[in-house]
Structures are given as structure tokens and as C-alpha cells.
mmCIF file of C-alpha atoms in Angstrom:
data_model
loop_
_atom_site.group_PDB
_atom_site.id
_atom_site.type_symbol
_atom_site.label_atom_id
_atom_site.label_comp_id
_atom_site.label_asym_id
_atom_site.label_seq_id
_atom_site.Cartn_x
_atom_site.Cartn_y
_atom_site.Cartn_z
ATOM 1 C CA UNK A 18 6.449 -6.414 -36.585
ATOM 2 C CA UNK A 19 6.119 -10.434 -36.724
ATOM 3 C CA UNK A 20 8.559 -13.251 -36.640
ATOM 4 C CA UNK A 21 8.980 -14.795 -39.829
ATOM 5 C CA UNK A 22 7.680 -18.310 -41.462
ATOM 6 C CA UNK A 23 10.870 -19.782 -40.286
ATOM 7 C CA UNK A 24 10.874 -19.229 -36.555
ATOM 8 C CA UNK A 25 9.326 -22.204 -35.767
ATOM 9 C CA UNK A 26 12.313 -24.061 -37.027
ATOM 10 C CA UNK A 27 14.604 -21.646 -35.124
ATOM 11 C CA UNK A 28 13.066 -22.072 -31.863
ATOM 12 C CA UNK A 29 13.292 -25.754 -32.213
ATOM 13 C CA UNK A 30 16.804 -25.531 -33.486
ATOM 14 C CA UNK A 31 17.639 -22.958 -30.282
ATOM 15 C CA UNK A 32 16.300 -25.561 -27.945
ATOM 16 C CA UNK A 33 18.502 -28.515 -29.082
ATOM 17 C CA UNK A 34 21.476 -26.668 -28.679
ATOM 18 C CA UNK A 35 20.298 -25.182 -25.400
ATOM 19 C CA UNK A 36 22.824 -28.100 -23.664
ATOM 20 C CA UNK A 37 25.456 -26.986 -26.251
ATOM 21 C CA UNK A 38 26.186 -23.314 -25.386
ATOM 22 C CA UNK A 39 28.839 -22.066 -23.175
ATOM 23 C CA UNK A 40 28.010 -19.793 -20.524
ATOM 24 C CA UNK A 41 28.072 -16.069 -21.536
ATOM 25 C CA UNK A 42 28.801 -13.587 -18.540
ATOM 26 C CA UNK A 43 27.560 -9.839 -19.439
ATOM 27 C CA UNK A 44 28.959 -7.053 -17.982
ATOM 28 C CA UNK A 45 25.841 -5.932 -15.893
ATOM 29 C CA UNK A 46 27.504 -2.173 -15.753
ATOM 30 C CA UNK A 47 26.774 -2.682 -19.796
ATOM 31 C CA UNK A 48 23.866 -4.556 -20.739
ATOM 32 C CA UNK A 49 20.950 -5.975 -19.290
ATOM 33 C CA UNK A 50 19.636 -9.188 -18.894
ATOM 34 C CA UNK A 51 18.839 -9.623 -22.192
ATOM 35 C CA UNK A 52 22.706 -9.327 -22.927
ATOM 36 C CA UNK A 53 21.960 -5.808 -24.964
ATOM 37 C CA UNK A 54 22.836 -2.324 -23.935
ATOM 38 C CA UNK A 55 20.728 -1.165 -21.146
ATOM 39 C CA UNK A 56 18.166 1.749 -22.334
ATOM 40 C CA UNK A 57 16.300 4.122 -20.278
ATOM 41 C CA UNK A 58 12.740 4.537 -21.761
ATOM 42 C CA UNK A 59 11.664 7.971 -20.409
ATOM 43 C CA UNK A 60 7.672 8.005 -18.538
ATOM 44 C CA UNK A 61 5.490 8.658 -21.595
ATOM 45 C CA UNK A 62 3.184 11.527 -22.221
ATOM 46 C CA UNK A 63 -0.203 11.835 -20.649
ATOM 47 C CA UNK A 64 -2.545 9.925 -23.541
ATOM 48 C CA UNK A 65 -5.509 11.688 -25.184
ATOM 49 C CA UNK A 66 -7.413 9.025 -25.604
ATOM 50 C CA UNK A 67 -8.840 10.117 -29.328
ATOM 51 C CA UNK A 68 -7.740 6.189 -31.182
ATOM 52 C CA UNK A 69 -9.613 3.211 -30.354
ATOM 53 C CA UNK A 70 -8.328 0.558 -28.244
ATOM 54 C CA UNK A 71 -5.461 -1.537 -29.179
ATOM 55 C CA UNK A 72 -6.419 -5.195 -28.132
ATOM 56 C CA UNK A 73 -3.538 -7.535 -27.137
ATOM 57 C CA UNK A 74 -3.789 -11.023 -26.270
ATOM 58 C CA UNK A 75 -1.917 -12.394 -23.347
ATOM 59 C CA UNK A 76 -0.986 -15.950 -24.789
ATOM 60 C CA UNK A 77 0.665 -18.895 -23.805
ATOM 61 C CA UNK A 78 -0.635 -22.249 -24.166
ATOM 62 C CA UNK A 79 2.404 -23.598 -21.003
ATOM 63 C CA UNK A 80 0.476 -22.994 -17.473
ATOM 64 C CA UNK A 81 2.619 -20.993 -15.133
ATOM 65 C CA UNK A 82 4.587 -19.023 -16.586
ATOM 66 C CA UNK A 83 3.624 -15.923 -14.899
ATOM 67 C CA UNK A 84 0.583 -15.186 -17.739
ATOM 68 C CA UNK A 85 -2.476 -13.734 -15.148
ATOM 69 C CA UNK A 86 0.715 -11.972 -13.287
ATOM 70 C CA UNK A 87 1.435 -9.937 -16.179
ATOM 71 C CA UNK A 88 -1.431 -9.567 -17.428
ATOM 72 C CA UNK A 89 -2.861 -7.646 -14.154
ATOM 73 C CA UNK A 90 0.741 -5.519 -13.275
ATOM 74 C CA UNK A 91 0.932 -4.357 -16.838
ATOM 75 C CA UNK A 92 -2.466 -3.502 -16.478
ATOM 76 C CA UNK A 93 -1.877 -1.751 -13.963
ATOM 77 C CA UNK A 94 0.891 -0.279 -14.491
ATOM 78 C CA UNK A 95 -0.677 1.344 -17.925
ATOM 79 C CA UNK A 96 -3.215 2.475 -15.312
ATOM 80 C CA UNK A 97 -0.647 4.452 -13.418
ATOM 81 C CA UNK A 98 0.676 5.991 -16.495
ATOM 82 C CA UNK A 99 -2.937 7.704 -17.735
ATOM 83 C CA UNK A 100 -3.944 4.909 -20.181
ATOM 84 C CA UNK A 101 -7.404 3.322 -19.566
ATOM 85 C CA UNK A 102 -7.291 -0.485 -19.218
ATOM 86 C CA UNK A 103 -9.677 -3.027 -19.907
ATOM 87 C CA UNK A 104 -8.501 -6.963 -18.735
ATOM 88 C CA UNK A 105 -10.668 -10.075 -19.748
ATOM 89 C CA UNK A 106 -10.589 -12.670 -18.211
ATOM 90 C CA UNK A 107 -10.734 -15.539 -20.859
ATOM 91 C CA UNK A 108 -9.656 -18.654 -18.792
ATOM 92 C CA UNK A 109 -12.212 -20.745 -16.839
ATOM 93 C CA UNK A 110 -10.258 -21.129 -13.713
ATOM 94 C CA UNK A 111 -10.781 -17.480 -13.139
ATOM 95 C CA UNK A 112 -7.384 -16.821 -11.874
ATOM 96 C CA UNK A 113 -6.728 -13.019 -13.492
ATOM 97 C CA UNK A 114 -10.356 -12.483 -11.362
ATOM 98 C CA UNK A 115 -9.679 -13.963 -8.491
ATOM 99 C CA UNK A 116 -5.812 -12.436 -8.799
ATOM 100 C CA UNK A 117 -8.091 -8.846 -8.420
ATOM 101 C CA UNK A 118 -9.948 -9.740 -5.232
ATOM 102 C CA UNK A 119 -12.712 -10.871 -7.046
ATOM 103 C CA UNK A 120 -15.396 -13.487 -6.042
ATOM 104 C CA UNK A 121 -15.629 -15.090 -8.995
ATOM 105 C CA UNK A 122 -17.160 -17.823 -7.998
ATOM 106 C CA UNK A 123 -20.376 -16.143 -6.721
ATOM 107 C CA UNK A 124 -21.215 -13.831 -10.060
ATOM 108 C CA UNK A 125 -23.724 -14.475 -11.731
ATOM 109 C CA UNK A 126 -22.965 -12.756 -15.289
ATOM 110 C CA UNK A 127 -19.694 -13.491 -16.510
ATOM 111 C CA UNK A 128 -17.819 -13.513 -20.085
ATOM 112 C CA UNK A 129 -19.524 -16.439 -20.530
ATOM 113 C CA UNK A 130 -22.794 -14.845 -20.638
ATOM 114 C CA UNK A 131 -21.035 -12.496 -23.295
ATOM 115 C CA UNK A 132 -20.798 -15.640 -25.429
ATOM 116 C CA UNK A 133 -22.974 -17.982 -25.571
ATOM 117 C CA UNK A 134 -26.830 -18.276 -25.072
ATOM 118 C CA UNK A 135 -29.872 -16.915 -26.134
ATOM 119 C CA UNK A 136 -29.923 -14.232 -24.021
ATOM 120 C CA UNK A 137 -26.797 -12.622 -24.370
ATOM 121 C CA UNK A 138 -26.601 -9.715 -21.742
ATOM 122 C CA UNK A 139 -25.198 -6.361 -22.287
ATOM 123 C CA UNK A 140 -21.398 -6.037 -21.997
ATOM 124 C CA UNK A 141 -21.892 -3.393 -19.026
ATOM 125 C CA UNK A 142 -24.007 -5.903 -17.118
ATOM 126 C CA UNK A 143 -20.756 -8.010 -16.769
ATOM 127 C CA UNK A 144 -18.214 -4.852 -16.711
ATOM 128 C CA UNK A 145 -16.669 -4.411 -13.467
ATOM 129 C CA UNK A 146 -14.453 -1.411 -11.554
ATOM 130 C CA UNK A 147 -11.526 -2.323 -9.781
ATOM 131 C CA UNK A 148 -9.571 -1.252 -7.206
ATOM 132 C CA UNK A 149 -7.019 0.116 -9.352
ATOM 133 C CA UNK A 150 -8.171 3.529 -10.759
ATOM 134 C CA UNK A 151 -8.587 3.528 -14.742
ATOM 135 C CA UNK A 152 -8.464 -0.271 -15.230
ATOM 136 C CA UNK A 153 -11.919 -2.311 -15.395
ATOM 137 C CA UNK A 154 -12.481 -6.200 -15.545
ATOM 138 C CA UNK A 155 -14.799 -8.486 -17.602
ATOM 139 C CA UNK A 156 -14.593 -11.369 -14.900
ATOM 140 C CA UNK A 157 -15.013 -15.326 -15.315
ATOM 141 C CA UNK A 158 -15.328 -17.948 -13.544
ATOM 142 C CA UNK A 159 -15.571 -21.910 -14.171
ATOM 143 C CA UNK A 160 -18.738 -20.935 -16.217
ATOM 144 C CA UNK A 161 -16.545 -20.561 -19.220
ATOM 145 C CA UNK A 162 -15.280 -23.778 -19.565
ATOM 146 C CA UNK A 163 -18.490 -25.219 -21.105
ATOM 147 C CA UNK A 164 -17.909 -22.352 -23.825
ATOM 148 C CA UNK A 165 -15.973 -24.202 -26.020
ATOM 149 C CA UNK A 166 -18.742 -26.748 -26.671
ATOM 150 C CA UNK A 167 -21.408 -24.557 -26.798
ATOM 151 C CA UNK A 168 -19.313 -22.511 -29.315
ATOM 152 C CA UNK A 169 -18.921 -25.673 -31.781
ATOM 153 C CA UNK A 170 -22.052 -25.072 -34.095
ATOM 154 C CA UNK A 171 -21.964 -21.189 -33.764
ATOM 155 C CA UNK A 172 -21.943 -19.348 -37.318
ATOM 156 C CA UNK A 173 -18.582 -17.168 -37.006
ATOM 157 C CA UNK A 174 -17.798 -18.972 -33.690
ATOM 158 C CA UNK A 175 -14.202 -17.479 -34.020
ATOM 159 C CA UNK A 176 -15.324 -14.093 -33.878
ATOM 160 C CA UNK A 177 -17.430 -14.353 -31.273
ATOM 161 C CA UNK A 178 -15.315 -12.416 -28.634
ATOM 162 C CA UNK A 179 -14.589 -9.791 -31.257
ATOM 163 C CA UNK A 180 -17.853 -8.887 -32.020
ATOM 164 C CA UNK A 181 -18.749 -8.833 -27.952
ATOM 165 C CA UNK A 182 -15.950 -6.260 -27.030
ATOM 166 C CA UNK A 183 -16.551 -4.209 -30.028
ATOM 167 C CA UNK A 184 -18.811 -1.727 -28.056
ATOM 168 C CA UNK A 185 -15.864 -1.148 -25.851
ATOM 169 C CA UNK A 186 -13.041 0.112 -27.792
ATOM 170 C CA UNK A 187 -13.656 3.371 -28.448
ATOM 171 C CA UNK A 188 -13.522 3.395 -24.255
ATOM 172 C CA UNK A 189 -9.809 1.925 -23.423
ATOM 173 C CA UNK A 190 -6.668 2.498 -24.679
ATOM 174 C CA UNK A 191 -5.780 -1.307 -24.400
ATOM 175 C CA UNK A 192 -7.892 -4.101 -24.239
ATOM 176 C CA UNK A 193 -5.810 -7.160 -22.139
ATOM 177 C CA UNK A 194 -7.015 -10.882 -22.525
ATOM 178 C CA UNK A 195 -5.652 -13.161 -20.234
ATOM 179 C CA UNK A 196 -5.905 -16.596 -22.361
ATOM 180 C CA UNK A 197 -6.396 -19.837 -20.726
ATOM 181 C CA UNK A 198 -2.945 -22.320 -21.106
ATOM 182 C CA UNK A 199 -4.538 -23.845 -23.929
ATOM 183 C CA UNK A 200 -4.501 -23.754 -27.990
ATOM 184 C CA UNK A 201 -8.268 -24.080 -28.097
ATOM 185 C CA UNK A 202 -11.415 -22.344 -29.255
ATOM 186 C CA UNK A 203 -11.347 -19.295 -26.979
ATOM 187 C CA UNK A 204 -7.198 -19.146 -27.687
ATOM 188 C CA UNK A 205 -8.207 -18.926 -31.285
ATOM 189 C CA UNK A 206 -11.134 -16.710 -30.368
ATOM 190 C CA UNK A 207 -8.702 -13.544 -28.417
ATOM 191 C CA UNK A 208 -6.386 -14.252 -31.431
ATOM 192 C CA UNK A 209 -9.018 -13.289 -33.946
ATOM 193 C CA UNK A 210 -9.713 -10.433 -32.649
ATOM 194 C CA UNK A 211 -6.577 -9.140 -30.964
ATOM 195 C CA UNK A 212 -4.313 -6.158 -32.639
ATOM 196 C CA UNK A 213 -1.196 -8.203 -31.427
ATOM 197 C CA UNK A 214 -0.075 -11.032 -28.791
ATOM 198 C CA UNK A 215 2.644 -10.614 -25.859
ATOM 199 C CA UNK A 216 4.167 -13.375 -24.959
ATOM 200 C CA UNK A 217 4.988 -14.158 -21.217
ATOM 201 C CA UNK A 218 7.980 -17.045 -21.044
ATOM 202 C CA UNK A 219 8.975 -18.575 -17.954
ATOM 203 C CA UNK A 220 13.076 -18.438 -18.279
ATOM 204 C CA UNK A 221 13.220 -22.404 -18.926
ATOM 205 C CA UNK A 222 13.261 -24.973 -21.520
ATOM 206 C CA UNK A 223 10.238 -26.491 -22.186
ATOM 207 C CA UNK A 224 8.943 -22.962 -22.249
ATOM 208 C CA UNK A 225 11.334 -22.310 -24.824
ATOM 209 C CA UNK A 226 10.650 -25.501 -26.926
ATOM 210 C CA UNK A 227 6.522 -24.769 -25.983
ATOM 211 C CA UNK A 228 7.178 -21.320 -28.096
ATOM 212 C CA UNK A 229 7.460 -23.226 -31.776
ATOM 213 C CA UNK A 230 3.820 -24.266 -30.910
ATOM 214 C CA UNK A 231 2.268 -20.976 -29.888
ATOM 215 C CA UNK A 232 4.025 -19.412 -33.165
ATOM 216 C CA UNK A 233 2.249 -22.109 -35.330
ATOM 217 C CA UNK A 234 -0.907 -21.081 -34.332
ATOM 218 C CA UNK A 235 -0.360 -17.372 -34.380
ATOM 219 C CA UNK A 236 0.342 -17.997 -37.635
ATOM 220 C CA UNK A 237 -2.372 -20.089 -38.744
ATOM 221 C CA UNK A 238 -4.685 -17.278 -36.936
ATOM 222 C CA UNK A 239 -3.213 -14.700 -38.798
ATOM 223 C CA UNK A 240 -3.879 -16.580 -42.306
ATOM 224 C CA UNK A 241 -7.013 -17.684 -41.621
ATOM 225 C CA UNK A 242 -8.985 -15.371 -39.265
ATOM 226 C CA UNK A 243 -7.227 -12.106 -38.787
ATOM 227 C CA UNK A 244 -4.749 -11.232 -41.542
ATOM 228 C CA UNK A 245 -3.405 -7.656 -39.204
ATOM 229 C CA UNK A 246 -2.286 -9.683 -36.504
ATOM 230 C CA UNK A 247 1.485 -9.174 -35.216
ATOM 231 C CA UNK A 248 3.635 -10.780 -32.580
ATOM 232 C CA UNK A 249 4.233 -7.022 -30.275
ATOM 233 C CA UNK A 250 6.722 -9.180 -28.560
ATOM 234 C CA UNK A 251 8.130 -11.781 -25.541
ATOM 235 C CA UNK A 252 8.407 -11.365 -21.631
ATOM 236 C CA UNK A 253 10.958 -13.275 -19.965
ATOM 237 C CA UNK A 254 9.650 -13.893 -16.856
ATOM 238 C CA UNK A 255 10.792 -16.090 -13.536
ATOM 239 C CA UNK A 256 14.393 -15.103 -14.634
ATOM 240 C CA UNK A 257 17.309 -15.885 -12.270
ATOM 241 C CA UNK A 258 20.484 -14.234 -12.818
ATOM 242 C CA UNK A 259 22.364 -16.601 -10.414
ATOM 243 C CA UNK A 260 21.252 -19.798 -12.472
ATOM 244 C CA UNK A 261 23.203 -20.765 -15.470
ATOM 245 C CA UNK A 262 19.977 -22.435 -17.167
ATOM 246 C CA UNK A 263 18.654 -18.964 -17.108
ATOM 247 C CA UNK A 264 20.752 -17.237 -18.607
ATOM 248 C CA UNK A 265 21.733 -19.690 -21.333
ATOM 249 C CA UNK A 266 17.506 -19.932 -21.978
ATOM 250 C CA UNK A 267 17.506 -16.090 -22.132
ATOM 251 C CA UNK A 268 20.121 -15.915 -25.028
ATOM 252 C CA UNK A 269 18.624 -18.913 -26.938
ATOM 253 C CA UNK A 270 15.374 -16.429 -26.629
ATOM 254 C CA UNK A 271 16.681 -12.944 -27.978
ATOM 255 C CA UNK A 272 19.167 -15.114 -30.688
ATOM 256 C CA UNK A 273 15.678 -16.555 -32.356
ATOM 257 C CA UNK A 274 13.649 -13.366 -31.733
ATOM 258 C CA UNK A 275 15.595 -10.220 -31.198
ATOM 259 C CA UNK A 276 14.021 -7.133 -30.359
ATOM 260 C CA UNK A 277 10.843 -8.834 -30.325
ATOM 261 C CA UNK A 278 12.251 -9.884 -26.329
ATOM 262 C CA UNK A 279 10.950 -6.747 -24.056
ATOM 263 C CA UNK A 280 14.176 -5.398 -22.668
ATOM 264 C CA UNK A 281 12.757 -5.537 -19.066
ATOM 265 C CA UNK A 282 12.932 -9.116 -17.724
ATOM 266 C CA UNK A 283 10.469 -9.971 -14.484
ATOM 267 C CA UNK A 284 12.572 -11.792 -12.030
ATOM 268 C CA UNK A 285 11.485 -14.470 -9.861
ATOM 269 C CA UNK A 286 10.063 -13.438 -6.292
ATOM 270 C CA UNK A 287 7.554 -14.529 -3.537
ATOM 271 C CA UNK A 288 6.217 -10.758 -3.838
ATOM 272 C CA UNK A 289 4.055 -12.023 -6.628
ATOM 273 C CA UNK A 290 2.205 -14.811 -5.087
ATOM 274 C CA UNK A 291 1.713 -12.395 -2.444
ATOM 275 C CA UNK A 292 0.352 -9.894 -4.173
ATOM 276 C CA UNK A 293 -2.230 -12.698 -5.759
ATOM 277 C CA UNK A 294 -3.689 -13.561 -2.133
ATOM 278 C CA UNK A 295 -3.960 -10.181 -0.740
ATOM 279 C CA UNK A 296 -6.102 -9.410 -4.300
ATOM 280 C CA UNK A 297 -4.145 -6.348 -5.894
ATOM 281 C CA UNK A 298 -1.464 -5.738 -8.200
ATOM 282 C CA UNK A 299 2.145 -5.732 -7.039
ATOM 283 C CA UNK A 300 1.866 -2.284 -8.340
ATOM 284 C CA UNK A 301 -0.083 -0.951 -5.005
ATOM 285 C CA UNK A 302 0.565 -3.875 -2.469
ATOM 286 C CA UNK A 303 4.110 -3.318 -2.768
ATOM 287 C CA UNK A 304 4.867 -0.646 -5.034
ATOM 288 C CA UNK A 305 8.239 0.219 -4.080
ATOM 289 C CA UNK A 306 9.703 -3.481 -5.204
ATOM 290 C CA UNK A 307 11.696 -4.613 -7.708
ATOM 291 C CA UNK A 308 8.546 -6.443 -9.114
ATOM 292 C CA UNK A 309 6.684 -3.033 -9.447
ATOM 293 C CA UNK A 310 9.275 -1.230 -10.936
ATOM 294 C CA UNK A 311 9.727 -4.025 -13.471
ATOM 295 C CA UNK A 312 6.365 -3.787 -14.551
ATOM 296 C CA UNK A 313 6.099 -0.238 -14.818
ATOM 297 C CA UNK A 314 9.234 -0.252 -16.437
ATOM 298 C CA UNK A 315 7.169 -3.056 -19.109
ATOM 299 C CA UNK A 316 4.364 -0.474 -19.645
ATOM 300 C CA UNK A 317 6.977 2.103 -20.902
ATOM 301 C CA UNK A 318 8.126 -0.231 -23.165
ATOM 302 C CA UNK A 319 4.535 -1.294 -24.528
ATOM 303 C CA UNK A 320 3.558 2.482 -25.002
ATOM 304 C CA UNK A 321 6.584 3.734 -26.571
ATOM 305 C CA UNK A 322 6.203 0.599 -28.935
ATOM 306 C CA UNK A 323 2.505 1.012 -29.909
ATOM 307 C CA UNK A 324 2.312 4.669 -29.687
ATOM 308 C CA UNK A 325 -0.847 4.891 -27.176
#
């Protein structure tokens, strides 16, 4: 499913009036945060792994907005439910890595060396375990920041990520890329070669006017470079029931884009950043919270949409 031509224009138009709506009170016994009836998505069926891996890029080009966070508890929590999970980590600063308990800084063979250079190593020479059972990390560091450059005068530079994970999807059930907060080269390169893009959308308005850009360029990618690519849908995340601006953010969101919006909203909480310095999803450093149960309650919704 994708958002049409015109939802660049909505999302523009949805932000101006942003000021203009009233506030709209739900009935929480009702609906959910998303102001639509609340539905129970049942735990899925135990996968059997026969269809290759469905790639999905983890894209926004607005920095904190709770991108690395989702992309490692979804992870995760696909982990938990049978399916096996591949994240890259495609931004220089390393954060999804270090977010793992990961040294980044100290590894020698990274995606970068996946590439660019000469001597290209083998994707299992840069293919790490982690702590989670069934999930596995292709790690970065600041090494990847001089990509982009050495990318320029590459023949099929666009494809060059594609063509590096393609020994790994008959492996993993999904393939996460955690994208750097920027619209550049190795944006454009997870694009090309993703299946689909999630969203994640801090609950405020310049992530809400930010979203007209992002859907540009999923667009141009998918009429350019990689015709099969489809928006799987949003995340609200950092969402705060108690603040008007919230809530008035969150209808502007699911008015432009419907059921594209996940019906599970992540809520803000200091359990995250948390979870980030003790190195391990929120998923197995606290998984009795809200923000576990959230996420796992995410990876229901991403299975029962894609099938896997």
C-alpha cells in the first residue's frame, strides 16, 4: 500500500491548520490513541522461514525522533516472536550499534568496508551476534561517513547496499536499516533496495511538516531506482496523552495517512534512554514495561501486515 501523489500537499495542508483544530477528547474505553477502535492483534504463528527476507528501511531524515529506538525494540521484539532479524546500521554516528552494547568505535570491519574499497570483505566478516537470540547486527561506526564521497563516481552507486546484503536474505525474515537523519546517498541507497519504509514520527510539528519531505523522496526513489517500493506505514512515537499538541499532531497524522499510522503509539519515557546505556533492548532490560509491551505489540502489527 503507498500514499498517493498528493500527500505531500496534504501533509503540508495538515500542518497549517495544526493551530486551527479544536481539541478532540476520545473515549479511551473506545479507541486508542490514534482516535480508532482499539483492536487486539492476536501473537502470530511460529514462522517457517521458507520466503526470503523482507527488507524495510527505518527512515526519517528529522534526528530524534526515536528512529535507532525502534529500530532495535522492533527488532527485537520480531526476535521474541520466532522471526530472524537482521539490523544495519547505516548511520555514521553508530548509535543503533552502540544502542546494542557494541564498541563501535574499536571494529575494525564495518558496513563501510561492505561498501566501498578495493577490497571489499565478506559480509560475514562484518556480521555480528547479539545478545538478543535470533537478531544479528551489521555494525558502523564514524567510518561510514566518508561513504558518501567515496560512493560519488561508483557505477550503480545507488545499489550498492542492495547488492552487499543480497547474500543474506534467504537467512532473515526481515532485514532492518536504521538510516542516518539525512536525505543523502546512503538514505537513497536503503531506499533502493528496501521492500518498504516505516516511518518513526516524534508526536510534534515540525515532525509532521518534516514528513512532506521524506514522502518526496520516497517517491522519487520509487520512480527512479526501485519501482516495488511501498510506504508499510508511520510510528507515532514520544506521544503524550496529557499534552494537547499531541494529540491534535496525532489526528493531523492518521487524517493525511489513515491506516498507514500503526495502531500502537510508543509513548514517551526515561525507560528508553535507559535501556540505550545499559546496551539492550527495552525488550529484556525491562520487559515488563509499558515500552516493551508497546513494541511487541508493533511487531504483531508488522507481521500480521506483511505476512512473515
Amino acid at each position: 500500500m503507498t500514499t498517493t501523489g498528493g500527500a505531500g500537499q496534504r501533509i503540508e495542508t495538515a500542518a497549517q491548520t495544526l493551530w486551527e483544530a479544536p481539541d478532540v477528547v476520545h473515549d479511551s474505553k473506545q479507541v486508542g490513541p490514534t482516535g480508532r477502535p482499539l483492536r487486539e492483534i492476536p501473537v502470530p504463528p511460529e514462522p517457517d522461514h521458507t520466503a526470503s527476507a523482507l527488507i524495510v528501511a527505518m527512515c526519517n531524515q528529522k534526528g530524534g525522533v526515536g528512529k535507532t529506538t525502534s529500530t532495535i525494540n522492533l527488532g527485537a521484539a520480531l526476535a521474541e516472536y520466532g522471526r530472524k532479524v537482521l539490523l544495519v546500521d547505516l548511520d555514521p554516528q553508530g548509535a543503533l550499534s552502540a544502542g546494542l552494547g557494541v564498541a563501535h568505535h574499536d571494529l575494525d570491519v564495518t558496513v563501510h568496508n561492505l561498501l566501498v574499497g578495493p577490497g571489499k570483505v565478506n559480509v560475514d566478516d562484518v556480521l555480528m551476534n547479539t545478545k538478543v537470540e535470533g537478531m544479528d547486527l551489521l555494525p558502523s561506526n564514524i567510518d561510514l561517513s566518508a561513504a558518501e564521497i567515496q560512493l560519488v563516481n561508483e557505477v550503480g552507486r545507488e545499489q550498492t547496499l542492495g547488492r552487499a546484503l543480497a547474500p543474506l536474505r534467504n537467512r532473515y525474515d526481515y532485514i532492518l536499516i536504521d538510516c542516518q537523519p539525512s536525505l543523502g546517498l546512503l538514505t537513497v541507497n536503503a531506499l533502493a533496495c528496501a521492500d518498504g519504509v516505516i516511518i518513526p514520527m516524534e508526536c510534534e510539528y515540525f515532525s509532521l511538516r518534516g514528513l512532506a519531505l521524506l514522502n518526496d523522496t520516497v517517491e522519487k526513489v520509487r520512480d527512479r531506482l526501485n519501482p516495488e517500493l511501498v510506504l508499510y506505514g508511520i510510528v507515532v512515537t514520544m506521544f503524550d496523552a496529557r499534552l494537547l499538541h499531541s494529540r491534535q499532531v496525532m489526528t493531523r497524522v492518521v487524517e493525511v495517512f489513515g491506516d498507514l499510522v500503526y495502531d500502537t503509539v510508543i509513548s514517551r519515557t526515561v525507560r528508553f534512554p535507559d535501556a540505550s546505556v545499559a546496551g539492550e533492548p527495552i525488550t529484556t532490560w525491562a520487559p515488563k514495561s509499558g515500552g516493551a509491551e508497546a513494541y511487541r505489540a508493533m511487531a504483531r502489527e508488522v507481521i500480521q501486515r506483511s505476512g512473515r
